[in-house]
Coordinates of C-alpha atoms in Angstrom, one line a residue:
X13 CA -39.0 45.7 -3.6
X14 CA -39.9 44.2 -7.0
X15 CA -39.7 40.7 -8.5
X16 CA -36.8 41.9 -10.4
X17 CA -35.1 42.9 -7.6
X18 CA -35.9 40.2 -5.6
X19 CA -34.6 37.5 -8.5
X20 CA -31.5 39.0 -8.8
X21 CA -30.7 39.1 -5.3
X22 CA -31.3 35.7 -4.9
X23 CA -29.2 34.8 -7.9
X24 CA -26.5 37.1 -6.5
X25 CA -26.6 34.8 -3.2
X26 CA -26.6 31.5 -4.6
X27 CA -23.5 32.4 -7.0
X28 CA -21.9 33.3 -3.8
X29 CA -22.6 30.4 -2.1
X30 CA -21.4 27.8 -4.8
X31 CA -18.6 29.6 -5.3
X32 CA -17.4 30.0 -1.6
X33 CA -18.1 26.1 -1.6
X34 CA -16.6 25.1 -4.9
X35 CA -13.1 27.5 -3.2
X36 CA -13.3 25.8 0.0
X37 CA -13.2 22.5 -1.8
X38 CA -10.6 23.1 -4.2
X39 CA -8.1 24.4 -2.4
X40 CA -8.8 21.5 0.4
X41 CA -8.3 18.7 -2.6
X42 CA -5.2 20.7 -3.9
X43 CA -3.5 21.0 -0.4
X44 CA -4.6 17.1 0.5
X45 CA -3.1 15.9 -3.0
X46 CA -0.3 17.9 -3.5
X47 CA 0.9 16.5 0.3
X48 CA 0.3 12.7 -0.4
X49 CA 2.2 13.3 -3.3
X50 CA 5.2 14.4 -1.7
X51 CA 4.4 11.8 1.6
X52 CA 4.1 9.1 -1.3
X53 CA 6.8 9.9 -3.2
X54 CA 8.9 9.7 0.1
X55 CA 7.8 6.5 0.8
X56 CA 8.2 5.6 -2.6
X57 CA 12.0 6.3 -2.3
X58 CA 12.6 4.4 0.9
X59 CA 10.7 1.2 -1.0
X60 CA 13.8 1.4 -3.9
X61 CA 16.1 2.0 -1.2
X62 CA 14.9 -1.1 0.5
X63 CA 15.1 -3.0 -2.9
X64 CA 18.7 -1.7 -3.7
X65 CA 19.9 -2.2 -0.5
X66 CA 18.4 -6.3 -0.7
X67 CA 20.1 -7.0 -4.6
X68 CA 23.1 -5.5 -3.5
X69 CA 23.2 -7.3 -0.8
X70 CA 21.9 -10.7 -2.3
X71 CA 24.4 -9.7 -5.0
X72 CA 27.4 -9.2 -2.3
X73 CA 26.6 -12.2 -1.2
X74 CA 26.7 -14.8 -3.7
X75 CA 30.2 -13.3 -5.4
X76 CA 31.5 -13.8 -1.9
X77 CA 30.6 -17.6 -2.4
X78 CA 32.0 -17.6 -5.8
X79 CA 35.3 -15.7 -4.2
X80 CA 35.3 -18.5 -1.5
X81 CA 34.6 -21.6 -3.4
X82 CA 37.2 -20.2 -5.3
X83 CA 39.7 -20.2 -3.0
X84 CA 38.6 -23.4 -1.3
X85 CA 39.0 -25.2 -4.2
X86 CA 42.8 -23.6 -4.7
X87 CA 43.0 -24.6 -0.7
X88 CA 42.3 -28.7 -1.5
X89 CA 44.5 -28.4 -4.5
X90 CA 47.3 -27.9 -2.2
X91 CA 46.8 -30.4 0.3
X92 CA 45.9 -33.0 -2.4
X93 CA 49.5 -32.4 -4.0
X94 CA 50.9 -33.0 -0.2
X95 CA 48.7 -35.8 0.7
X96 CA 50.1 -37.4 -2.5
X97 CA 53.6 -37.4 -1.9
X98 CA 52.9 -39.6 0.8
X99 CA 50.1 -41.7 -0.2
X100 CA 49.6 -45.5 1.4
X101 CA 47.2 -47.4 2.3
X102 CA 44.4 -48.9 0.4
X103 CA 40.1 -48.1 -0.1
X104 CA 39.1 -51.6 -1.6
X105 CA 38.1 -52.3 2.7
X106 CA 34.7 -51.8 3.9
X107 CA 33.5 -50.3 0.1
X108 CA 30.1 -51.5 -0.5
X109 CA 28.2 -51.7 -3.4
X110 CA 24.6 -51.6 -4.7
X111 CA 23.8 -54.6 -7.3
X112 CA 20.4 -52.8 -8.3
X113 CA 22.0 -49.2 -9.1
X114 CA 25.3 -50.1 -10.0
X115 CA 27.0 -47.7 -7.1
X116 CA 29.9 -48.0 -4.7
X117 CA 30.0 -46.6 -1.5
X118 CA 32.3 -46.1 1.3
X119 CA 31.7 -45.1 4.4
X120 CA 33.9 -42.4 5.9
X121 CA 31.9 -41.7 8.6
X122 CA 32.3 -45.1 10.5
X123 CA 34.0 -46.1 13.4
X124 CA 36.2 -48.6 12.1
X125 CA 38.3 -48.5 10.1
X126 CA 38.2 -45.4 8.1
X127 CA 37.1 -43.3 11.0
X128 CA 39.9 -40.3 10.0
X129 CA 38.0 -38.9 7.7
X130 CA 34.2 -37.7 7.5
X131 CA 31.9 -37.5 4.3
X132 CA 30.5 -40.0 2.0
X133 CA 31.8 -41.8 -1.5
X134 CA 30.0 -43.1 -4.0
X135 CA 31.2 -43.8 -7.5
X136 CA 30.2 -46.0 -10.8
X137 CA 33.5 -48.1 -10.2
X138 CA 35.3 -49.6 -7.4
X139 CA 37.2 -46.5 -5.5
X140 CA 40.6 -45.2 -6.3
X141 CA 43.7 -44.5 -3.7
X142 CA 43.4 -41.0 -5.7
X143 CA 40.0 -40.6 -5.0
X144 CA 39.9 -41.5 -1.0
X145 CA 43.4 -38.9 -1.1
X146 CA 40.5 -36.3 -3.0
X147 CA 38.3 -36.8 -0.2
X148 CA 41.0 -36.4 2.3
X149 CA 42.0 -32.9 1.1
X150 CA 38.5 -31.7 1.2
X151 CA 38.3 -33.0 4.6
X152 CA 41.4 -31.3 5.8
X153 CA 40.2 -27.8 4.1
X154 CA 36.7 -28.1 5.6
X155 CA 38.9 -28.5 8.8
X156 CA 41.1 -25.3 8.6
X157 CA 37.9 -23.6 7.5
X158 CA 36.1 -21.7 10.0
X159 CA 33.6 -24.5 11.4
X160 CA 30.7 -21.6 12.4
X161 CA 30.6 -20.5 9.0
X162 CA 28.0 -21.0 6.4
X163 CA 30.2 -23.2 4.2
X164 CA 31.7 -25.9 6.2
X165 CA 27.5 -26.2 7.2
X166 CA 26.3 -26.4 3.3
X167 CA 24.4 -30.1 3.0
X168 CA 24.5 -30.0 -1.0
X169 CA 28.0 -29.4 -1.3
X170 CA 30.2 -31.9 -3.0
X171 CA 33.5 -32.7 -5.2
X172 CA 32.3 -34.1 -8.6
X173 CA 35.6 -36.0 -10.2
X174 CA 36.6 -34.7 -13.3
X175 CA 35.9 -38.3 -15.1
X176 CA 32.2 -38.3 -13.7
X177 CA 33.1 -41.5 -11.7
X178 CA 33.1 -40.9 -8.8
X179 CA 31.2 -38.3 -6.3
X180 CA 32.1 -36.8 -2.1
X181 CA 29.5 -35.8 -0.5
X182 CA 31.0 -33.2 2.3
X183 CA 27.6 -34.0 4.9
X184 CA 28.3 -36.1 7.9
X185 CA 25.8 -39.0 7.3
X186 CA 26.8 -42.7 7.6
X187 CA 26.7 -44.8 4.2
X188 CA 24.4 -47.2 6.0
X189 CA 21.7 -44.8 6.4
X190 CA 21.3 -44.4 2.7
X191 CA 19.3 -46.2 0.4
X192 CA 20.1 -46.2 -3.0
X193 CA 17.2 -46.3 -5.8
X194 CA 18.1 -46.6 -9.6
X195 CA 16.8 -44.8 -12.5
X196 CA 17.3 -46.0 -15.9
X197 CA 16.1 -43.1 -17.3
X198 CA 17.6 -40.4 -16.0
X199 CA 21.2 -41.9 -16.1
X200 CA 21.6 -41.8 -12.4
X201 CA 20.6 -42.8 -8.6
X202 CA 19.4 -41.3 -6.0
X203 CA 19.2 -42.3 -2.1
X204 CA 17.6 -41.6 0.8
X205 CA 17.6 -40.7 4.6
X206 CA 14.9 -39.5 7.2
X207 CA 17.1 -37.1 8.4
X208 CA 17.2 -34.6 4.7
X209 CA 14.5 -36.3 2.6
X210 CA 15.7 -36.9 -0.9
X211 CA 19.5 -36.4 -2.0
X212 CA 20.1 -36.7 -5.6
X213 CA 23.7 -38.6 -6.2
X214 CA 25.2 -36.7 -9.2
X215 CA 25.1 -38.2 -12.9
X216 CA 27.5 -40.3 -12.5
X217 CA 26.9 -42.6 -15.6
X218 CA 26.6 -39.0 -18.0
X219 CA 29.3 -38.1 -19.9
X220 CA 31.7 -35.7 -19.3
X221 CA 30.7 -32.4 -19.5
X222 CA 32.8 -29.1 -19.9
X223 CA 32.3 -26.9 -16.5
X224 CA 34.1 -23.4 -17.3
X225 CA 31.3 -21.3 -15.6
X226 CA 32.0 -20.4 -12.3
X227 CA 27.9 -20.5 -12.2
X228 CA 25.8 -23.2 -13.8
X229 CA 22.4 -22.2 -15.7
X230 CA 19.1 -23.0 -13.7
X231 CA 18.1 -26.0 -13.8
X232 CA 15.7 -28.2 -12.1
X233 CA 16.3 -31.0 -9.7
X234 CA 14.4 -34.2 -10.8
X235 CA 13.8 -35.0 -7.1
X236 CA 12.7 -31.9 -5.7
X237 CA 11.3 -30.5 -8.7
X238 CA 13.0 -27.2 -7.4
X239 CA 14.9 -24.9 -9.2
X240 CA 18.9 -25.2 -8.6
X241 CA 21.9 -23.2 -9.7
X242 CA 25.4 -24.6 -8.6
X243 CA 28.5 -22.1 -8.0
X244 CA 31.9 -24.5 -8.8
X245 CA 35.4 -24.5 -9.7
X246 CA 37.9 -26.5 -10.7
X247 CA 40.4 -28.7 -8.1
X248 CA 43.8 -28.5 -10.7
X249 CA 46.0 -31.1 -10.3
X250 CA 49.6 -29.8 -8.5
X251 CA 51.4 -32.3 -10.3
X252 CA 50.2 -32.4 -13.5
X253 CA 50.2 -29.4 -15.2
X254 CA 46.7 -28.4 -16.4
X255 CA 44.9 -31.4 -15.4
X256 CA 41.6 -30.6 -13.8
X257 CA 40.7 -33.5 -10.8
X258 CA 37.2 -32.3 -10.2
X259 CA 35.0 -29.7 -9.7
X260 CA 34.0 -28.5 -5.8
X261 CA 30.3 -27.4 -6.3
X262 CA 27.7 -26.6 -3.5
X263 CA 24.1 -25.9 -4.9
X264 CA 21.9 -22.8 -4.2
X265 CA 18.1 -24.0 -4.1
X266 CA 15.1 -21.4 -4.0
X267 CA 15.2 -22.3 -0.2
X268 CA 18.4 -21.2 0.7
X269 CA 18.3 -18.2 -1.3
X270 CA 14.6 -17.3 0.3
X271 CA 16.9 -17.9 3.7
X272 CA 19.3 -15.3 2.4
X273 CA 16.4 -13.0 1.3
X274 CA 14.8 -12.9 4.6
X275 CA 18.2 -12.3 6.4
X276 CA 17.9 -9.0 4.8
X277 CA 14.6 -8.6 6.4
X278 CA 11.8 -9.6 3.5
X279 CA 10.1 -12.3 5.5
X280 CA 7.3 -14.4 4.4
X281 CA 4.9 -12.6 6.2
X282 CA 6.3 -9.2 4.9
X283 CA 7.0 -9.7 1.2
X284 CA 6.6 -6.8 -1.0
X285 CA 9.7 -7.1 -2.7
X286 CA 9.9 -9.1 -5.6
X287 CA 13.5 -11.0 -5.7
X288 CA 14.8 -13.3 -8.6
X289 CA 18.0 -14.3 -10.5
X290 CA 17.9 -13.8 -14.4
X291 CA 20.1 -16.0 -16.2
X292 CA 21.2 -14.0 -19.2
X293 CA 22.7 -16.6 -21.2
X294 CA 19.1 -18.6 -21.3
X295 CA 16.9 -15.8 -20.1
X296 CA 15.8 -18.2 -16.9
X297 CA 14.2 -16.7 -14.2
X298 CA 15.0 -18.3 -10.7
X299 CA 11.9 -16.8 -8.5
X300 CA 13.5 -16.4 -5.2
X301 CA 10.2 -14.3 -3.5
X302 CA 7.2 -12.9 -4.3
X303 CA 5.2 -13.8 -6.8
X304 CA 5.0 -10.8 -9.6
X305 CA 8.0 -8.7 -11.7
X306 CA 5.9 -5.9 -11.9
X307 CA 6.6 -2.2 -10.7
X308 CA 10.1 -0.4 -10.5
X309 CA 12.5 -2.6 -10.4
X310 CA 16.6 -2.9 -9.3
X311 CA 19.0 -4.6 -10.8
X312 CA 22.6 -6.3 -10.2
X313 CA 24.7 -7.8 -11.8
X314 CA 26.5 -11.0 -10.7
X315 CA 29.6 -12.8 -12.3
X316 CA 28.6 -11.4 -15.6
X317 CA 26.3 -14.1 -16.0
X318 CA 22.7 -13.5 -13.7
X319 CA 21.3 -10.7 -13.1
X320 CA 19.6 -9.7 -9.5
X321 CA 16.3 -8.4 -10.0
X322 CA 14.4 -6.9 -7.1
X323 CA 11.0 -5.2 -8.2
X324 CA 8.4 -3.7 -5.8
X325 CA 5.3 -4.6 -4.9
X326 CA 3.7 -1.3 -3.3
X327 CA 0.4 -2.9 -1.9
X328 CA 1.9 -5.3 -0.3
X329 CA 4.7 -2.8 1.5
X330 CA 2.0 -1.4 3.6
X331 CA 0.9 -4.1 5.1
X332 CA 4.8 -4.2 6.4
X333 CA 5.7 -2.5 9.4
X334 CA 7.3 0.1 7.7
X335 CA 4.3 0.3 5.3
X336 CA 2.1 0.1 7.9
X337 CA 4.0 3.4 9.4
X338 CA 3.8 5.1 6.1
X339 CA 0.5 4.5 6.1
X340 CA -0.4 5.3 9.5
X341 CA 1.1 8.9 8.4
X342 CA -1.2 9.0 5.2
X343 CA -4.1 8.5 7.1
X344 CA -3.5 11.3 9.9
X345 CA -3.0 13.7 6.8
X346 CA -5.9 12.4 4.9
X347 CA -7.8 13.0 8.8
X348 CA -6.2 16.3 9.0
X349 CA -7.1 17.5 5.9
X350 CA -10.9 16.4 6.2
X351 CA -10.7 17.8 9.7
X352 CA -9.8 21.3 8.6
X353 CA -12.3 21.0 5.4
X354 CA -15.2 20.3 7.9
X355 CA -13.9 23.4 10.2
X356 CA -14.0 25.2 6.8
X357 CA -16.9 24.3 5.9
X358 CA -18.6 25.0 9.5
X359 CA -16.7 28.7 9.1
X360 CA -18.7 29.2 6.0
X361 CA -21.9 27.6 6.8
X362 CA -21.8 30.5 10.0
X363 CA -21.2 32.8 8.0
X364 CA -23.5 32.4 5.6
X365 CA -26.2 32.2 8.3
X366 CA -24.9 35.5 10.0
X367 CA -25.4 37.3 6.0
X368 CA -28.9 35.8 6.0
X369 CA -29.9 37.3 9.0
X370 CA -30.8 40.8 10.1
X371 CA -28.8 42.5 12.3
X372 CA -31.4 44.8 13.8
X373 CA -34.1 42.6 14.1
X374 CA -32.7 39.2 14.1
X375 CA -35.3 37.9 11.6
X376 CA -34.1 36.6 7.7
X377 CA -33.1 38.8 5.3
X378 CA -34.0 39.0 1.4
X379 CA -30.7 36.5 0.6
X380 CA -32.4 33.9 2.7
X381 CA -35.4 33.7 0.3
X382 CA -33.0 31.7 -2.1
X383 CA -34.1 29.0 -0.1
X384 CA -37.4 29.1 -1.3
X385 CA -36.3 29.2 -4.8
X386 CA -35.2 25.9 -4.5
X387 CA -37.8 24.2 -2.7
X388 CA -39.0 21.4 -5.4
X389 CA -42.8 21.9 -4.2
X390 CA -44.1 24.8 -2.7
X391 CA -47.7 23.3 -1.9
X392 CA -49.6 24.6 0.7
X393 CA -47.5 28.2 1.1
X394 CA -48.8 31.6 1.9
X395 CA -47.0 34.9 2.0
X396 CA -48.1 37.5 3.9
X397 CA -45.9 40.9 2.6
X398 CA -46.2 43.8 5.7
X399 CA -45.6 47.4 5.8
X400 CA -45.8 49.5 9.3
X401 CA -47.7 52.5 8.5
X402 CA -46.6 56.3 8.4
X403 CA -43.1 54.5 10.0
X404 CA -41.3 57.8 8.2
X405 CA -43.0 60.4 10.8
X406 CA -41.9 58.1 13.8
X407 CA -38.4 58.4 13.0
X408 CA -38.9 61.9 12.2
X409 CA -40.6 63.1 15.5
X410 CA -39.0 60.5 17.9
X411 CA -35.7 60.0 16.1
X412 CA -34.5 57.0 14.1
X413 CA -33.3 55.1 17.9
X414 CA -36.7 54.8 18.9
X415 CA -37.8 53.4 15.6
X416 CA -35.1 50.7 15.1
X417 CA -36.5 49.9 18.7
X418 CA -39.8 49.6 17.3
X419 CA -39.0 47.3 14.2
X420 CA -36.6 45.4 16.8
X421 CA -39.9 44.6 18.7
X422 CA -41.9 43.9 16.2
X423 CA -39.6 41.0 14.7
X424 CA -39.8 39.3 18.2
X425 CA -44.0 39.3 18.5
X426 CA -43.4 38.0 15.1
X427 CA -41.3 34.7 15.7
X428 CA -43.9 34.5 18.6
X429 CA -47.1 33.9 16.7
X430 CA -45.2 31.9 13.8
X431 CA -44.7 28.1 14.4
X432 CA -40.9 27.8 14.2
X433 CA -40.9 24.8 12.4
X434 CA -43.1 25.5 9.4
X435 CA -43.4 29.1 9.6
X436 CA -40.7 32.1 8.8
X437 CA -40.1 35.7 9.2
X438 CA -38.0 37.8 6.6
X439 CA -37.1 41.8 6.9
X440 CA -37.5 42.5 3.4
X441 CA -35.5 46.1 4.2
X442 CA -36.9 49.5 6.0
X443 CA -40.5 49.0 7.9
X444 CA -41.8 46.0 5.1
X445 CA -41.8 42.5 6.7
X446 CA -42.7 39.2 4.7
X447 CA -43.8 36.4 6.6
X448 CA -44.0 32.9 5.2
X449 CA -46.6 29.8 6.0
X450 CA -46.2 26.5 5.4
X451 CA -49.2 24.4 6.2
X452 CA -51.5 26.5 6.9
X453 CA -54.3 27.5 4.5
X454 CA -55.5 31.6 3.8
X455 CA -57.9 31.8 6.5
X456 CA -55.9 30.6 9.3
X457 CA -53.2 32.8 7.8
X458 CA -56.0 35.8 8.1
X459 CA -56.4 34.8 11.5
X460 CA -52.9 35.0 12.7
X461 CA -52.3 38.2 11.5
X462 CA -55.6 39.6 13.3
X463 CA -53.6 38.6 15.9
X464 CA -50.3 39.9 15.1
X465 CA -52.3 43.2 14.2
X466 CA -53.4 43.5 17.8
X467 CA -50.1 42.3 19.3
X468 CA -48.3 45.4 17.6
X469 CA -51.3 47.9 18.8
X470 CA -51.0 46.6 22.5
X471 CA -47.4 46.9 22.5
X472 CA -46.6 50.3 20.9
X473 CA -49.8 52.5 23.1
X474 CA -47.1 54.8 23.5
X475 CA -46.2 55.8 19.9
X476 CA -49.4 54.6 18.1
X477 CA -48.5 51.6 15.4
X478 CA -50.5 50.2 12.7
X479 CA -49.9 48.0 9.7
X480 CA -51.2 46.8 6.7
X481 CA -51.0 43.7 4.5
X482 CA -51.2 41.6 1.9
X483 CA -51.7 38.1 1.7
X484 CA -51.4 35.5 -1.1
X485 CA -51.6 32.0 -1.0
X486 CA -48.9 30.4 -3.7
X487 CA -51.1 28.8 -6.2
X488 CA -49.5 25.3 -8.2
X489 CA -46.7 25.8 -10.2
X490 CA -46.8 29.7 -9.1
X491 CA -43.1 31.2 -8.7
X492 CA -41.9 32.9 -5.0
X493 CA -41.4 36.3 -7.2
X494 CA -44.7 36.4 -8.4
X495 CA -46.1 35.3 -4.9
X496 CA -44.6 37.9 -3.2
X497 CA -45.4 40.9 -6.2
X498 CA -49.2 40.2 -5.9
X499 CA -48.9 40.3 -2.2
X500 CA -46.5 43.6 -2.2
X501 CA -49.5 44.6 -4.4
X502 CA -52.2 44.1 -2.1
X503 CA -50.2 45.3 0.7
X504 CA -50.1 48.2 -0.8
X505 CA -53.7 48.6 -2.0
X506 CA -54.6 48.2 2.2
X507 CA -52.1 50.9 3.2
X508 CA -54.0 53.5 0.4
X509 CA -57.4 52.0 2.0
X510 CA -55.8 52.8 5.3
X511 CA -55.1 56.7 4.1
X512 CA -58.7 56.6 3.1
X513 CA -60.9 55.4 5.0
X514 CA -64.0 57.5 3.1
X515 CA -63.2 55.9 -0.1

């Protein structure tokens, strides 16, 4: 074997090698992404089915208020007109009245003596008979109405008179527990109770202003700083043909519409979903949860006036417990995939070892010597290149059984003289061995095949064996090939010697 021959087979092998590798790992990274994909896309698609299912439902849900104020407010316009055909009685007893904010209050909550009905007046002038009958209606409806549902329980709900003067707040909560606190500025007052905090009395001193939306713009309460949309409509007089008595409002703040949110299962904890209301006459956004509007987004429409907008955030879905299921799912795959790339990998890596190894004689075989190609130093290496002499006229006179038996024997007395873990054996093909030192210097490289020489003649006594050898020490910055060439060479030159002695 030549250098030639021995470059090219080593190129041949290393091709192989990367390209067995570069296979392995591209149809791994193929299978891996084109699965997540379809996994991701999946999940992807029960996220917007998550967000659809919460704006239609948010959606649903606020146009069944506007439906039901609606009708409520149709409901008190009929027992006004009924109450009024038999009004008596006067609301100048027990009104009382703040100096400092200009209010008047009457309590409808006490005992004595306006204990029939329950709620809270306040107004800019001293009460009307038509305004206590007002109060009564709404009473009487909140009666009828179903007392376990979410209406008749609304805190911020209220009739607003259609003159600004006057104001019924629907909560149970004596007059005497409030405290009223005047604010020049803002046209209006305000009072207070331990039990719900801050309650803003409407503006009562503003003037008149037209309310023909079912749904007010955003707008922010001065006490709470919050942002507030109010669903109204009108209470018409039943006597007087298109006279308008008041408007029956209740207030949505961001906290009850978070309360609705989370009924539909996007908690606090759990927010990936980005919910808010779009105002499309003022382009207002009233943030109901989360905290970005970016990603894919769904959208409703409600009253022809806001928009539900529900947008997803993905990073946060996973760390829900449907997330965190989609994930767990992503991550078997991702294990299963690097799983079966390792056993791949293992597959190959066995199978390379099997092609760089002889079958006969279980030593290396010329592909292995890559490996020495890419060794960044070869410092301190000798080769030693082998040949079993007249080998051709064993296998002719005792057949070619008896001399793979031979050569099978002679790779095992070589991996016993040769330190495994510095020292190799190759079958470079046929009777020629190369043996491979590292760490050892020429002469004690002499002196182990003196050795090796005797081991072979004390073993085959039976069918006479000898060999010859070369032996080259790989000098700095010296290639394998030419290594190995100069000690083919001088194996060669020892087997001629061998032929003749005499010469």
């Amino acid at each position: 074997m030549n250098a030639v021959e021995s470059e090219q087979m080593i190129s041949e092998s290393r091709l192989s090698r990367l390209d067995s590798k570069v296979f392995v790992i591209a149809i791994t990274l193929t299978g891996f992404l084109l699965v997540m994909a379809i996994m991701g896309y999946f999940s992807y698609q029960r996220q917007l089915s998550i967000a659809r299912a919460a704006g239609n439902e948010l959606s649903r849900l606020i146009e069944s208020d506007l439906q039901h104020n609606e009708n409520f407010s149709d409901a008190v316009s009929m027992l006004y007109m009924r109450l009024k055909r038999g009004e008596s009685g006067s609301v100048h007893v027990r009104q009382e009245f703040d100096r400092d904010s200009g209010i008047y209050g009457i309590n409808l909550y006490a005992d004595k003596p306006n204990n029939a009905l329950e709620g809270t007046l306040q107004s800019v002038t001293p009460l009307t008979e038509d305004a206590l009958l007002i109060a009564e209606s709404i009473d009487m409806a909140l009666k009828i109405e179903n007392k376990d549902s979410r209406y008749s329980k609304m805190e911020r709900r209220y009739f607003f008179s259609g003159d600004n003067h006057f104001i019924y707040i629907t909560n149970k909560m004596p007059l005497s527990r409030f405290v009223f606190q005047h604010n020049n500025g803002k046209s209006h007052s305000m009072f207070t109770t331990p039990q719900s905090g801050v309650w803003l009395s409407q503006k009562l001193r503003a003037a008149p202003v037209t309310r023909n939306n079912a749904v007010t713009h955003v707008y922010i309460d001065s006490i709470s700083n919050a942002p507030v949309i109010t669903v109204r409509h009108p209470v018409w007089s039943r006597t007087k043909g298109g006279v308008v008595l008041g408007w029956l409002c209740f207030d949505y703040q961001q906290s009850e519409l978070q309360e609705i949110v989370r009924s539909l299962g996007v908690s606090a904890q759990n927010n990936f979903l980005n919910v808010y209301l779009l105002d499309k006459q003022t382009n207002t956004e009233f943030r109901i949860a989360g905290k970005s509007s970016d990603g894919k987004e769904t959208q409703v429409s409600i009253n022809d006036r806001y928009d539900v907008i529900v947008t997803i955030n993905t990073l946060r879905y996973y760390v829900t417990q449907k997330g965190r299921n989609d994930l767990m799912v992503l991550l078997l795959v991702a294990l299963c995939f690097l799983a079966a790339y390792m056993i791949c990998c293992n597959i190959i890596r066995a199978a390379r070892e099997r092609a760089q190894r002889d079958p006969l004689t279980g030593l290396y075989n010329r592909s292995w010597l890559h490996k020495l190609d890419q060794r960044k130093t070869k410092d301190n290496m000798t080769v030693v290149m082998i040949d079993c002499n007249n080998f051709k006229a064993i296998n002719d006179t005792h057949g070619h059984a008896v001399g793979d038996s031979l050569l099978k024997h002679i790779g095992q007395l070589l991996r016993a003289r040769l330190n495994s873990n510095s020292d190799y054996a190759v079958r470079m093909g046929g009777d020629e061995f190369l043996l491979v030192f590292e760490g050892s210097n020429v002469s004690q490289v002499r002196a182990c095949m003196k050795r090796i020489e005797s081991d072979i003649a004390m073993s085959s006594a039976k069918i006479p064996l000898t060999v010859s050898y070369g032996v080259t020490e790989v000098a700095r910055g010296m290639s394998i090939y030419t290594a190995i060439a100069l000690a083919d060479t001088l194996m060669h030159n020892a087997k001629k010697d061998a032929k003749n002695p005499d010469a």
